[in-house]
mmCIF file of C-alpha atoms in Angstrom:
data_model
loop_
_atom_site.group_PDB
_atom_site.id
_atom_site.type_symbol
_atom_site.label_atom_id
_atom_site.label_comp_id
_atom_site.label_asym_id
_atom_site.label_seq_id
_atom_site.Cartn_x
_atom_site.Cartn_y
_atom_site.Cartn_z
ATOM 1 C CA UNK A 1 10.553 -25.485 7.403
ATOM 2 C CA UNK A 2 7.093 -24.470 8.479
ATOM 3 C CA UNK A 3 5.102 -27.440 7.849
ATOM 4 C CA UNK A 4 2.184 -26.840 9.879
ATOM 5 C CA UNK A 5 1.423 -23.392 7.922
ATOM 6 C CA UNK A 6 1.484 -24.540 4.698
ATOM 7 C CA UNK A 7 0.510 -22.617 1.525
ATOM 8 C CA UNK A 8 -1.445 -20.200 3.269
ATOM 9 C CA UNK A 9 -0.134 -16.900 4.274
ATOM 10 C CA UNK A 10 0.092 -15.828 7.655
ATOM 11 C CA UNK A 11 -3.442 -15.459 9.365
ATOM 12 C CA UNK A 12 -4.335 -12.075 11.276
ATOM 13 C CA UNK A 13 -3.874 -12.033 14.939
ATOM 14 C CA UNK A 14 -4.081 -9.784 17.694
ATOM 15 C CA UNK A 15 -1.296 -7.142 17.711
ATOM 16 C CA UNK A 16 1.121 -5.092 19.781
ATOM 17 C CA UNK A 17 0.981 -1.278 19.011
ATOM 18 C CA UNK A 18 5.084 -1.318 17.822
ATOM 19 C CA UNK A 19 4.280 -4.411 15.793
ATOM 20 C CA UNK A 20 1.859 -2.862 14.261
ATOM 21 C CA UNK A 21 3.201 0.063 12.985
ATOM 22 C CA UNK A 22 6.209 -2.432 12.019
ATOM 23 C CA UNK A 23 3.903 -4.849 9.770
ATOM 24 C CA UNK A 24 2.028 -1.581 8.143
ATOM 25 C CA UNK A 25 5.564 -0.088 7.479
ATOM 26 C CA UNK A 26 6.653 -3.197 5.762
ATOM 27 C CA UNK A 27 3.323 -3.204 4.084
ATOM 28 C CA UNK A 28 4.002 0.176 2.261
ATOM 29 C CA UNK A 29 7.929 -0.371 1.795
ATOM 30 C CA UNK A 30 7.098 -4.084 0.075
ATOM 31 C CA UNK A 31 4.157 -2.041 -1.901
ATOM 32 C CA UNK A 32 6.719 0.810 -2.924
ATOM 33 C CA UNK A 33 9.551 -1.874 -3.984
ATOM 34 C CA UNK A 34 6.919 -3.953 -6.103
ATOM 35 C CA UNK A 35 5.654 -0.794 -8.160
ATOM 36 C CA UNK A 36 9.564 0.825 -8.707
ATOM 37 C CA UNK A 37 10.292 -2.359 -9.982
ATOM 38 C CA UNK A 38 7.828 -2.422 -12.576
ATOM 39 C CA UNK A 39 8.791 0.857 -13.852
ATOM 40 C CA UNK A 40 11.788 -0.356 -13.724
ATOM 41 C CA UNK A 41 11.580 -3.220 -15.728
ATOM 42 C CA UNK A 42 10.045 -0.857 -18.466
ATOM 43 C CA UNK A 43 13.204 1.118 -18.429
ATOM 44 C CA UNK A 44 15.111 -2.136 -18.968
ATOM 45 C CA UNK A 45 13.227 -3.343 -21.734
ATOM 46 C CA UNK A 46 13.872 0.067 -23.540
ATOM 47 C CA UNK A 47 17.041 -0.064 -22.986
ATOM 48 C CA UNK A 48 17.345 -4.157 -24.819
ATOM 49 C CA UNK A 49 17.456 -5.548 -21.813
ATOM 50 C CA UNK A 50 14.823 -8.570 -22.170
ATOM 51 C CA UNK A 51 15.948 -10.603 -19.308
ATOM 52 C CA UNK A 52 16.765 -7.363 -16.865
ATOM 53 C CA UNK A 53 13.136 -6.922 -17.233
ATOM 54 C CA UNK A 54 12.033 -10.077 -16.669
ATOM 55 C CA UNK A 55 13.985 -10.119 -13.581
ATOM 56 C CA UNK A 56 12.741 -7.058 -12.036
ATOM 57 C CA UNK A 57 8.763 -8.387 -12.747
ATOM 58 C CA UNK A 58 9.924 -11.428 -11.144
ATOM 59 C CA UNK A 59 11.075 -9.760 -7.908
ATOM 60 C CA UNK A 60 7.629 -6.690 -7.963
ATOM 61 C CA UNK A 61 5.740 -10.181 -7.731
ATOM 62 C CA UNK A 62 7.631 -11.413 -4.636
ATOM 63 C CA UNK A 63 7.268 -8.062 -3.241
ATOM 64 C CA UNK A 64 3.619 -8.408 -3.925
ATOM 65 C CA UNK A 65 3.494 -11.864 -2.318
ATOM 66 C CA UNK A 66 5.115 -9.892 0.723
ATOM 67 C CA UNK A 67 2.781 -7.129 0.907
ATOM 68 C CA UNK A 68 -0.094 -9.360 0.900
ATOM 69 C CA UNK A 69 1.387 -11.558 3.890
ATOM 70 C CA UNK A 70 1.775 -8.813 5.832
ATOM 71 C CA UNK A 71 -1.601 -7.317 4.991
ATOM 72 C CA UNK A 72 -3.215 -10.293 6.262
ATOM 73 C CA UNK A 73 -1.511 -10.168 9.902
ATOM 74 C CA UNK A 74 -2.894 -6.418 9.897
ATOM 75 C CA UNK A 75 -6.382 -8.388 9.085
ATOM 76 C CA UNK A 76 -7.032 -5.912 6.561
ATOM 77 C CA UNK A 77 -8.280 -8.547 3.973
ATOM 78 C CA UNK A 78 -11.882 -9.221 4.230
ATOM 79 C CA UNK A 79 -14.925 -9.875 2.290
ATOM 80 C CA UNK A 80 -15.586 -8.796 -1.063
ATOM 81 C CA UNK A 81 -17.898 -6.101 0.521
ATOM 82 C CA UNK A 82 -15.598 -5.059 3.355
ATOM 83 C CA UNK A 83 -12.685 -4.505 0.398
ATOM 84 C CA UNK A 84 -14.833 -2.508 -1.652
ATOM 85 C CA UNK A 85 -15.782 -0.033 1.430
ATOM 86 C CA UNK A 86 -11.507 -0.012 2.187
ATOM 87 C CA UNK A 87 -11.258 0.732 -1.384
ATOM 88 C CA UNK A 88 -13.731 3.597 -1.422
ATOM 89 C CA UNK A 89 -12.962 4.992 2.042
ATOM 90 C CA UNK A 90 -8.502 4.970 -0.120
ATOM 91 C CA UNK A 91 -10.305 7.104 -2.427
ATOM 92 C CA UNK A 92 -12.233 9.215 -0.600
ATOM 93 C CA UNK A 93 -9.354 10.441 1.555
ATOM 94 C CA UNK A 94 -7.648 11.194 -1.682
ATOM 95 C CA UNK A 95 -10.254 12.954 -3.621
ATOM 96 C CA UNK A 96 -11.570 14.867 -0.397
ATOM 97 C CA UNK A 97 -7.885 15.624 1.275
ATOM 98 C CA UNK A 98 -4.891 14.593 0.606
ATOM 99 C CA UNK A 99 -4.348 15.261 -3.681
ATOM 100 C CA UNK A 100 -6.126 18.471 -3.005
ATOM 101 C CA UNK A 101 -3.715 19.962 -0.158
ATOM 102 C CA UNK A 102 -0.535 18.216 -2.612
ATOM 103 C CA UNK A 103 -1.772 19.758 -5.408
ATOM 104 C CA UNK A 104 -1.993 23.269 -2.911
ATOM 105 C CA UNK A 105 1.219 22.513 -2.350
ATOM 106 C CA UNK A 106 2.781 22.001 -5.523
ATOM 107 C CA UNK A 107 1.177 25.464 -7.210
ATOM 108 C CA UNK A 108 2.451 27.182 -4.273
ATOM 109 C CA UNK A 109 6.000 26.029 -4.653
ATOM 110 C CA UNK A 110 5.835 26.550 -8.646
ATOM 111 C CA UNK A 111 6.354 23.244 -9.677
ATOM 112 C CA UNK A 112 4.438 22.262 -12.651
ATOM 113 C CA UNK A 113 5.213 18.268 -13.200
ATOM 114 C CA UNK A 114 3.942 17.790 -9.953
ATOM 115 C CA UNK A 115 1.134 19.383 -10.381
ATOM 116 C CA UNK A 116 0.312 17.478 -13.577
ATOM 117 C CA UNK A 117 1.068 14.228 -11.763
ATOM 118 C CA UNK A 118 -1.268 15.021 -8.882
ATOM 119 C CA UNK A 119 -3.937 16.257 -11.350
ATOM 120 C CA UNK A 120 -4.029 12.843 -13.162
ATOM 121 C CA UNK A 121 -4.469 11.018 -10.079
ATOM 122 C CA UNK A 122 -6.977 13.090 -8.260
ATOM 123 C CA UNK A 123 -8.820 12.937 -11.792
ATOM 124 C CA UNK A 124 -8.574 8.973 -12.126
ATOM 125 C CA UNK A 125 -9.634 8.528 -8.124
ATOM 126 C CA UNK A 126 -12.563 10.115 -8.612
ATOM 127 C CA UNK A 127 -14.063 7.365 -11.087
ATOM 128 C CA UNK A 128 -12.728 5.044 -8.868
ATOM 129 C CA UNK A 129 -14.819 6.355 -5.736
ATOM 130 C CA UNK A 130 -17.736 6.108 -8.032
ATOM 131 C CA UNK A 131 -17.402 2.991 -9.590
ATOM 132 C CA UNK A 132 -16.315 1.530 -5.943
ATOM 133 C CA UNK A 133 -19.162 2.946 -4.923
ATOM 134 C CA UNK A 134 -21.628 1.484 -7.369
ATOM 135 C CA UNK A 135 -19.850 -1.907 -6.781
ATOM 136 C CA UNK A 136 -20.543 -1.939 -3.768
ATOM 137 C CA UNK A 137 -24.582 -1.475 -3.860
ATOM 138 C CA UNK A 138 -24.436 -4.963 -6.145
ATOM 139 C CA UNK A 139 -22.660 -6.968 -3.899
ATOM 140 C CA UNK A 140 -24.893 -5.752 -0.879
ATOM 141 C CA UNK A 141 -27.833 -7.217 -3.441
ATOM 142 C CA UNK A 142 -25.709 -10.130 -4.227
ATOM 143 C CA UNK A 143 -24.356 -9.036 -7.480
ATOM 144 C CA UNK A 144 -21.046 -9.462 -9.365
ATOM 145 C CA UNK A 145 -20.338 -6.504 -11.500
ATOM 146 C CA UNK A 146 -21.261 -6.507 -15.300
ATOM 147 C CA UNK A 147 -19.744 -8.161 -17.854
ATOM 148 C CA UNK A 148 -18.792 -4.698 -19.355
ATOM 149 C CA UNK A 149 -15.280 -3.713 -20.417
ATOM 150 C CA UNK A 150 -12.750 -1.434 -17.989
ATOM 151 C CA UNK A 151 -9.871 0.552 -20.528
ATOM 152 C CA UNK A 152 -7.436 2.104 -18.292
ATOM 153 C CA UNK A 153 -5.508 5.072 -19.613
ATOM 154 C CA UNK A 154 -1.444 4.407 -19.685
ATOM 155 C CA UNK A 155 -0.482 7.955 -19.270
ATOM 156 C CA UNK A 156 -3.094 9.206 -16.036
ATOM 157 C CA UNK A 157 -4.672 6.132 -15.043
ATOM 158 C CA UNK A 158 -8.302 7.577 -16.609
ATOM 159 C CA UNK A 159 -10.443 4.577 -15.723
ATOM 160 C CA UNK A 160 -13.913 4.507 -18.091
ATOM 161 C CA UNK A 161 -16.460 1.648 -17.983
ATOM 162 C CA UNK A 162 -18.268 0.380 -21.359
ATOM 163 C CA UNK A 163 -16.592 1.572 -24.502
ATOM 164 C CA UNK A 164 -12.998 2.200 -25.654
ATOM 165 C CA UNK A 165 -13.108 6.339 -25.743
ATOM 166 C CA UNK A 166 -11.405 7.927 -28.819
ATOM 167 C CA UNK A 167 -9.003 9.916 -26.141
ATOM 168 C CA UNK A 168 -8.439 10.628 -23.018
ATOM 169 C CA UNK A 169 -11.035 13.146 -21.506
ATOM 170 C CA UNK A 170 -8.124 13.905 -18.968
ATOM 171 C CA UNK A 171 -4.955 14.202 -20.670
ATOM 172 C CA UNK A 172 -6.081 13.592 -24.220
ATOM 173 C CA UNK A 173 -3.715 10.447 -24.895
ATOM 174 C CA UNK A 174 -5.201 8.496 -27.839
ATOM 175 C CA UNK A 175 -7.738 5.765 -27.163
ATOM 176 C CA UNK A 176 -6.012 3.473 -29.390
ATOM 177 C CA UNK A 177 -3.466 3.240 -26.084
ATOM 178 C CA UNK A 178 -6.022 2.449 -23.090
ATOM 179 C CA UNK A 179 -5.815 -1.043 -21.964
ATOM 180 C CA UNK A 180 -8.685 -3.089 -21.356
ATOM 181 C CA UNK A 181 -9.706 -5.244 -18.528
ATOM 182 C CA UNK B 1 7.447 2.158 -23.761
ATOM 183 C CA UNK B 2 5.844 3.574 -26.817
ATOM 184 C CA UNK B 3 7.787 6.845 -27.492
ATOM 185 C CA UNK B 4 3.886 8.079 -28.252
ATOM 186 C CA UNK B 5 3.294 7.451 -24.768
ATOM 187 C CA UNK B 6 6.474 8.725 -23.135
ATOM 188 C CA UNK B 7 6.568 11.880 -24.541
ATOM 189 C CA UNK B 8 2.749 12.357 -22.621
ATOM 190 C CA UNK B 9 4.440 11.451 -19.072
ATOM 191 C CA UNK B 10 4.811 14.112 -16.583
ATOM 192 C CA UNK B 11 8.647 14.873 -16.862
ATOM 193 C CA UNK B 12 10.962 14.940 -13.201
ATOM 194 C CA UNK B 13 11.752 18.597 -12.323
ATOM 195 C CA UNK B 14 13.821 20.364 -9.391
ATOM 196 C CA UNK B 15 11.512 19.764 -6.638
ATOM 197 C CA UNK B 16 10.891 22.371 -3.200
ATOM 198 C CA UNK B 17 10.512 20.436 -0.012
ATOM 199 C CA UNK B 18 7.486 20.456 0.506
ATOM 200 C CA UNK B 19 6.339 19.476 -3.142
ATOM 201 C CA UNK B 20 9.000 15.967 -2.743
ATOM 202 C CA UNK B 21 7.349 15.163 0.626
ATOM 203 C CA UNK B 22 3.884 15.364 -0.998
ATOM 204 C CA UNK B 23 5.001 13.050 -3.571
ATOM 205 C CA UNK B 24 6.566 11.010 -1.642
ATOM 206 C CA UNK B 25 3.904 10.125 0.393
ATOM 207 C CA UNK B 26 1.219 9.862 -2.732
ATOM 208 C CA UNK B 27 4.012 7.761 -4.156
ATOM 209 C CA UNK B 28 3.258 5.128 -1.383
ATOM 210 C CA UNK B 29 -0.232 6.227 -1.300
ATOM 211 C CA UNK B 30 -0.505 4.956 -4.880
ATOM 212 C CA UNK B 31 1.717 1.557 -4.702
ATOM 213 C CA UNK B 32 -0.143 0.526 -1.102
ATOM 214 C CA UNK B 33 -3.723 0.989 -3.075
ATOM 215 C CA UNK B 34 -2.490 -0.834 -6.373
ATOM 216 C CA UNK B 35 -1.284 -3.998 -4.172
ATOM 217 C CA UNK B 36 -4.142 -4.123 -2.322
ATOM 218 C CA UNK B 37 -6.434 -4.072 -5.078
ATOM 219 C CA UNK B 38 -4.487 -7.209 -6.883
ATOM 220 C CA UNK B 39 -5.162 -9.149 -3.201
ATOM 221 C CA UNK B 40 -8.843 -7.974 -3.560
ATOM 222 C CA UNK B 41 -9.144 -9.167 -6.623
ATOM 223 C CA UNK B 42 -7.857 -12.588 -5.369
ATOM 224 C CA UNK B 43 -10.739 -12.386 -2.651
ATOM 225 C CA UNK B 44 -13.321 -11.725 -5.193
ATOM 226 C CA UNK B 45 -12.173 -14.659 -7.354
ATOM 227 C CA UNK B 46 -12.185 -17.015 -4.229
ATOM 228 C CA UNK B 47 -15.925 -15.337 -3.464
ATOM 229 C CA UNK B 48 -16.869 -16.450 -7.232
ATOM 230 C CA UNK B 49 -16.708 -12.499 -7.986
ATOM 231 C CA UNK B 50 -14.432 -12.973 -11.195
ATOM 232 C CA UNK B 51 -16.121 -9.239 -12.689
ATOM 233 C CA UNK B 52 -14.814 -7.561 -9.216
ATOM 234 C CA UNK B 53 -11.508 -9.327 -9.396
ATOM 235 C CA UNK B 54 -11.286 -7.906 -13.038
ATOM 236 C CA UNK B 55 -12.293 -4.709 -11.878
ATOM 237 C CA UNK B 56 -9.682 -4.617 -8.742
ATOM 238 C CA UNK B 57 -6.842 -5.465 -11.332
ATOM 239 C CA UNK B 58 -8.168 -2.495 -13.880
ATOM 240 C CA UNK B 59 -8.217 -0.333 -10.932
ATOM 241 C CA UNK B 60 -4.691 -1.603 -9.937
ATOM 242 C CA UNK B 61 -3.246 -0.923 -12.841
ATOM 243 C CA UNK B 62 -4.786 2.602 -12.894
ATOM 244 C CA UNK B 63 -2.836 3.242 -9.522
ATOM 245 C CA UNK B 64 0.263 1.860 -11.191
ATOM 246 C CA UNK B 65 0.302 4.083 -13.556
ATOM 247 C CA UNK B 66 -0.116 7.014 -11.169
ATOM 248 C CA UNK B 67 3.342 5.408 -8.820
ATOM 249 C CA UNK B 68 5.090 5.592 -11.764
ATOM 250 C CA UNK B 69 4.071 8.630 -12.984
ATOM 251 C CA UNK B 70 4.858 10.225 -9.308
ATOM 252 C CA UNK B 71 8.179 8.041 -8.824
ATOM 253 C CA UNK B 72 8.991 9.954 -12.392
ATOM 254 C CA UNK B 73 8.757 13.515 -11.639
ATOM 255 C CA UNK B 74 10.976 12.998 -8.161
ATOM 256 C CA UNK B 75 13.784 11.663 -10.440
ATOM 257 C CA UNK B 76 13.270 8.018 -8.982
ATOM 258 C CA UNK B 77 13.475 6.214 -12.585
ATOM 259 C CA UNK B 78 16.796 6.009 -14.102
ATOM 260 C CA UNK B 79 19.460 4.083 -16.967
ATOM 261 C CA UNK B 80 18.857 0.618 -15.618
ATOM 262 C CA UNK B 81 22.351 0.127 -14.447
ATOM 263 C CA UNK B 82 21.238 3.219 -11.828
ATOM 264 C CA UNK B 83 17.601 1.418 -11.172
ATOM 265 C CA UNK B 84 19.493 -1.933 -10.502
ATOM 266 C CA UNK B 85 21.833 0.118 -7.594
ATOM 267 C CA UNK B 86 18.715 1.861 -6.202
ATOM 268 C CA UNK B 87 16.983 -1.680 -5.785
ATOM 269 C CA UNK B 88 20.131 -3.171 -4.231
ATOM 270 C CA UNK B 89 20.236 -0.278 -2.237
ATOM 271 C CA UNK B 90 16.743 -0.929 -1.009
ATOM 272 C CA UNK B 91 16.852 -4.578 -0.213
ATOM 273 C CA UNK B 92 20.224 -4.197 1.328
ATOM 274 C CA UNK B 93 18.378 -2.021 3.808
ATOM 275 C CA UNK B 94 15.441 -4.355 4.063
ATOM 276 C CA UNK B 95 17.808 -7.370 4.807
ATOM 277 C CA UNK B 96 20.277 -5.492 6.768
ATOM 278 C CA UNK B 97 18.419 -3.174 9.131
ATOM 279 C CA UNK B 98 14.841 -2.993 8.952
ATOM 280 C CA UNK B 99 13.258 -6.661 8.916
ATOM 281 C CA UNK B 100 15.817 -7.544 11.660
ATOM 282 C CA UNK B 101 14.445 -4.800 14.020
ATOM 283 C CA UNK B 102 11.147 -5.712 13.514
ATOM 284 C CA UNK B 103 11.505 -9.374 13.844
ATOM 285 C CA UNK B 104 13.305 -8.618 17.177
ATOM 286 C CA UNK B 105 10.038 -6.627 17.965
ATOM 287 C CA UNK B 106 7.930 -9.301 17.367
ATOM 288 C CA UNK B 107 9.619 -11.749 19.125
ATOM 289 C CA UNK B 108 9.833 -9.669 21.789
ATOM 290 C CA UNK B 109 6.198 -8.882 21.466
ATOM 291 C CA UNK B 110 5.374 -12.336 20.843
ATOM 292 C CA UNK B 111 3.801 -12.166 17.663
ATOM 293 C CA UNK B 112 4.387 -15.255 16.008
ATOM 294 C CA UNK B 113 2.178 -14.425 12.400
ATOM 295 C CA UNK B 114 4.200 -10.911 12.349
ATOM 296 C CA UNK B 115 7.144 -12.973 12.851
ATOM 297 C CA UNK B 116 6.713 -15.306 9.911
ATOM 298 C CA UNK B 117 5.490 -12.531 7.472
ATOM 299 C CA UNK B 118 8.466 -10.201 8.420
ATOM 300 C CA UNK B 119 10.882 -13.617 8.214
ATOM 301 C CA UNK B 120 9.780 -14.649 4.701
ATOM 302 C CA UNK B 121 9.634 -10.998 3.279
ATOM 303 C CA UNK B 122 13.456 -11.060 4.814
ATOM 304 C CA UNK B 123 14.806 -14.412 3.437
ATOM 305 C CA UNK B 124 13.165 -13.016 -0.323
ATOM 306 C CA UNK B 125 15.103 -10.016 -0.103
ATOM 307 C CA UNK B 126 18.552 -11.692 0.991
ATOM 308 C CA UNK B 127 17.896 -13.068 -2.515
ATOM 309 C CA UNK B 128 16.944 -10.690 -4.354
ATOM 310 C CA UNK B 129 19.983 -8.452 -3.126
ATOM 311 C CA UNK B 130 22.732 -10.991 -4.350
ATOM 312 C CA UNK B 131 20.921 -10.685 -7.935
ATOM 313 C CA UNK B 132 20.233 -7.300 -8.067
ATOM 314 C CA UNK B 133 24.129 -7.372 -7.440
ATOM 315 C CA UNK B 134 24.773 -8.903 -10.185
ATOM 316 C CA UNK B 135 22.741 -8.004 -12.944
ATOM 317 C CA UNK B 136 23.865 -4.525 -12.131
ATOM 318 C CA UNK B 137 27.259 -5.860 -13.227
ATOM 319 C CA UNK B 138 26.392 -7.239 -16.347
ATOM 320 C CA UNK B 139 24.466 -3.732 -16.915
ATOM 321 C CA UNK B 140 27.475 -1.983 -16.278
ATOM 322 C CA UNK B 141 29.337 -3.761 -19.064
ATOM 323 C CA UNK B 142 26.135 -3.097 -21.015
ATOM 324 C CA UNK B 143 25.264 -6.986 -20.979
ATOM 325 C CA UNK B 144 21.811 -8.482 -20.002
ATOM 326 C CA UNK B 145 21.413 -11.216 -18.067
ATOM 327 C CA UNK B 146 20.947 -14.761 -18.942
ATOM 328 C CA UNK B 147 18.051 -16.058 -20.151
ATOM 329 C CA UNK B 148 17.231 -18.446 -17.639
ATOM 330 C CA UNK B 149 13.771 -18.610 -15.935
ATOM 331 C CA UNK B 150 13.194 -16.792 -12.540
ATOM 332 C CA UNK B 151 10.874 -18.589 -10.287
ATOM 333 C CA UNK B 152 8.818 -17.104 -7.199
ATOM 334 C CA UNK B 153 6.901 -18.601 -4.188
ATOM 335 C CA UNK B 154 3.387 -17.852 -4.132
ATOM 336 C CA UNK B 155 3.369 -18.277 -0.569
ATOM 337 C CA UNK B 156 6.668 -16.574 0.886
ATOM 338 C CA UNK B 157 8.054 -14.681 -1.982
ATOM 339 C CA UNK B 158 11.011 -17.486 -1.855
ATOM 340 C CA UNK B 159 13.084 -16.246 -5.827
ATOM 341 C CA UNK B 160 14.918 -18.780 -7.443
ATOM 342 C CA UNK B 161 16.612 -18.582 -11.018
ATOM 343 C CA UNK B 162 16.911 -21.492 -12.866
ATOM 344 C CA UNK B 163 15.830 -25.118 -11.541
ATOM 345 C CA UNK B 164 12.974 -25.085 -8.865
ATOM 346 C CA UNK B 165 13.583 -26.564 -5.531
ATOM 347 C CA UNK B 166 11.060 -29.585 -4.886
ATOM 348 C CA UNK B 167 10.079 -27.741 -1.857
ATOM 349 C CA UNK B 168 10.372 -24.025 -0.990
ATOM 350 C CA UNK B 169 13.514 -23.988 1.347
ATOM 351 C CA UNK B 170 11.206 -21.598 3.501
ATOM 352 C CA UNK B 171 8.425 -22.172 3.608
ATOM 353 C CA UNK B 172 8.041 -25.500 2.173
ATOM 354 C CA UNK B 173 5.650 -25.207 -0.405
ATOM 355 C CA UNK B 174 5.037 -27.249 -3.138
ATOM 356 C CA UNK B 175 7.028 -27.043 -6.582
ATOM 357 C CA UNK B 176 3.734 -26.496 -8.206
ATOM 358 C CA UNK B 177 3.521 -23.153 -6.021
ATOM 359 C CA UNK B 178 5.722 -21.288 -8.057
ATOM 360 C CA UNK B 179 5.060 -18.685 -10.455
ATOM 361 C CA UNK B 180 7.790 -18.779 -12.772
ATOM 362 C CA UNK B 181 9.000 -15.460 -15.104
#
């Protein structure tokens, strides 16, 4: 029993180099366990197992709830401003580095559904970094974004602002399937 | 999944080295930036930012979608009999190995926030191990699970099926702080 600390997750505070790389370990194992289990609970409900599924979205959200604590002993959750600048600084790497050496990679070494997968992200990162970006010149003006719908693509993560498209411009899934935000 | 949709999904293949690495590391790449984003959104809401919050989530789910799609071409996504071993797998390392090193870090270090986020993540998993255990049992005799609800701690993660405690026995939130599935 914790009484003192309660309902709030653990504050940041100053730490030791070997705790740190500890907590951000944690950080991406929790994040990696919460997003297998969600594909995992897809699998399950394919398969008729209702309750499987419901099990395994129970347990991605604890892992969430985890990754989240420990993200805010690294004091990595700030401001609404300061999270869109970590969000578009993510992307950036992505875009500018690391999906373009994978992808490098991955035609060098002949393999092909990796080098669809890595396509699709790069792709979808790249109108993330812009509409980060644009985000971010509101709130430095005081603004929330616009009421305006987000559809997310299903298949490659293809993330369009405004209207429902009538396919994917990246991997040419049918609009019918985006999901809206 | 819509068979529509799963047909579109980049398919696992015999990876090189090199190529699985890459993934690998996009793979956690992608989950780190999709649980971020859902705590961002959180920090928007708080800020009276609901448009950003829906935004982060949009975006979230767009990186979801890319975890999964990565997690599928390394082979990670099995029958869910095989998904419920590789999760049991995982937490049994979590609860066995790693969070006990790094709490003994921590304590060494003195690091009393680090401490409480790597205890709670720890005490989740114990949990989530035993019913990972034995759903995987009633998979293997091609049974689901009963339909009872499965409850989670906002605050620590703390996974409960059926009844709700009238405190978290961890961290000793609330009933009301629950999210049940």
């Amino acid at each position: 029993m914790e009484t003192p600390y309660l309902n709030t997750p653990p504050p940041p505070e100053e730490l030791g180099a070997m705790t740190r790389g500890n907590i951000e370990a944690a950080l991406a194992g929790e994040s990696q366990a919460s997003q297998k289990y969600l594909a995992f609970a897809a699998v399950a409900r394919d398969e008729g197992y209702p309750n499987v599924a419901r099990l395994f979205e129970a347990v991605a959200y604890a892992e969430s709830t985890h990754a989240r604590n420990h993200l805010s002993v690294l004091g990595e959750i700030g401001t609404t401003a300061e999270n869109l600048k970590a969000a578009w600084g993510g992307e950036t790497f992505e875009i500018d580095e690391m999906y373009p050496s994978y992808r490098a990679v991955a035609k060098l070494q002949e393999n092909e559904s990796a080098q669809t997968t890595i396509r699709y992200a790069l792709k979808a990162e790249m109108d993330h970094q812009e509409i980060y970006d644009s985000t971010l010149k509101g709130v430095e003006g005081k603004k929330d974004f616009d009421e305006s719908a987000v559809y997310v693509c299903p298949v490659c993560g293809h993330t369009v602002i405004g209207k429902r498209p009538g396919y994917c411009s990246q991997c040419y899934t049918d609009g019918s399937y985006f999901r809206e935000f | 999944m819509d068979p529509g949709l799963e047909k579109r999904l980049p398919k696992s293949e015999d990876l090189k080295a090199m190529t699985r690495e890459s993934l690998a590391a996009a793979f956690a790449g992608e989950s780190q930036a999709a649980e971020k984003y859902l705590v961002f959104a959180e920090q928007a809401e708080d800020e009276g930012l609901p448009q950003i919050a829906r935004l982060f989530r949009a975006i979230s789910f767009a990186e979801t979608q890319h975890a999964r799609n990565h997690l599928r071409v390394m082979g990670g996504i099995g029958a869910t009999a095989d998904n419920l071993k590789a999760a049991f797998d995982g937490e049994a390392f979590e609860v066995d190995e790693m969070y006990p090193a790094y709490e003994e870090i921590a304590v060494t270090q003195e690091q009393a926030q680090a401490k409480r986020s790597l205890r709670f993540a720890r005490k989740a998993e114990t949990d989530h191990k035993w019913m990972y255990e034995q759903a995987r049992e009633r998979a293997l005799e091609g049974k689901d699970v009963d339909e009872q609800p499965v409850s989670v701690c906002v605050v620590c993660g703390h996974t409960v099926i059926g009844d709700l405690p009238d405190k978290c026995p961890v961290c000793a939130a609330a009933k009301e702080y629950y999210r049940t599935f």
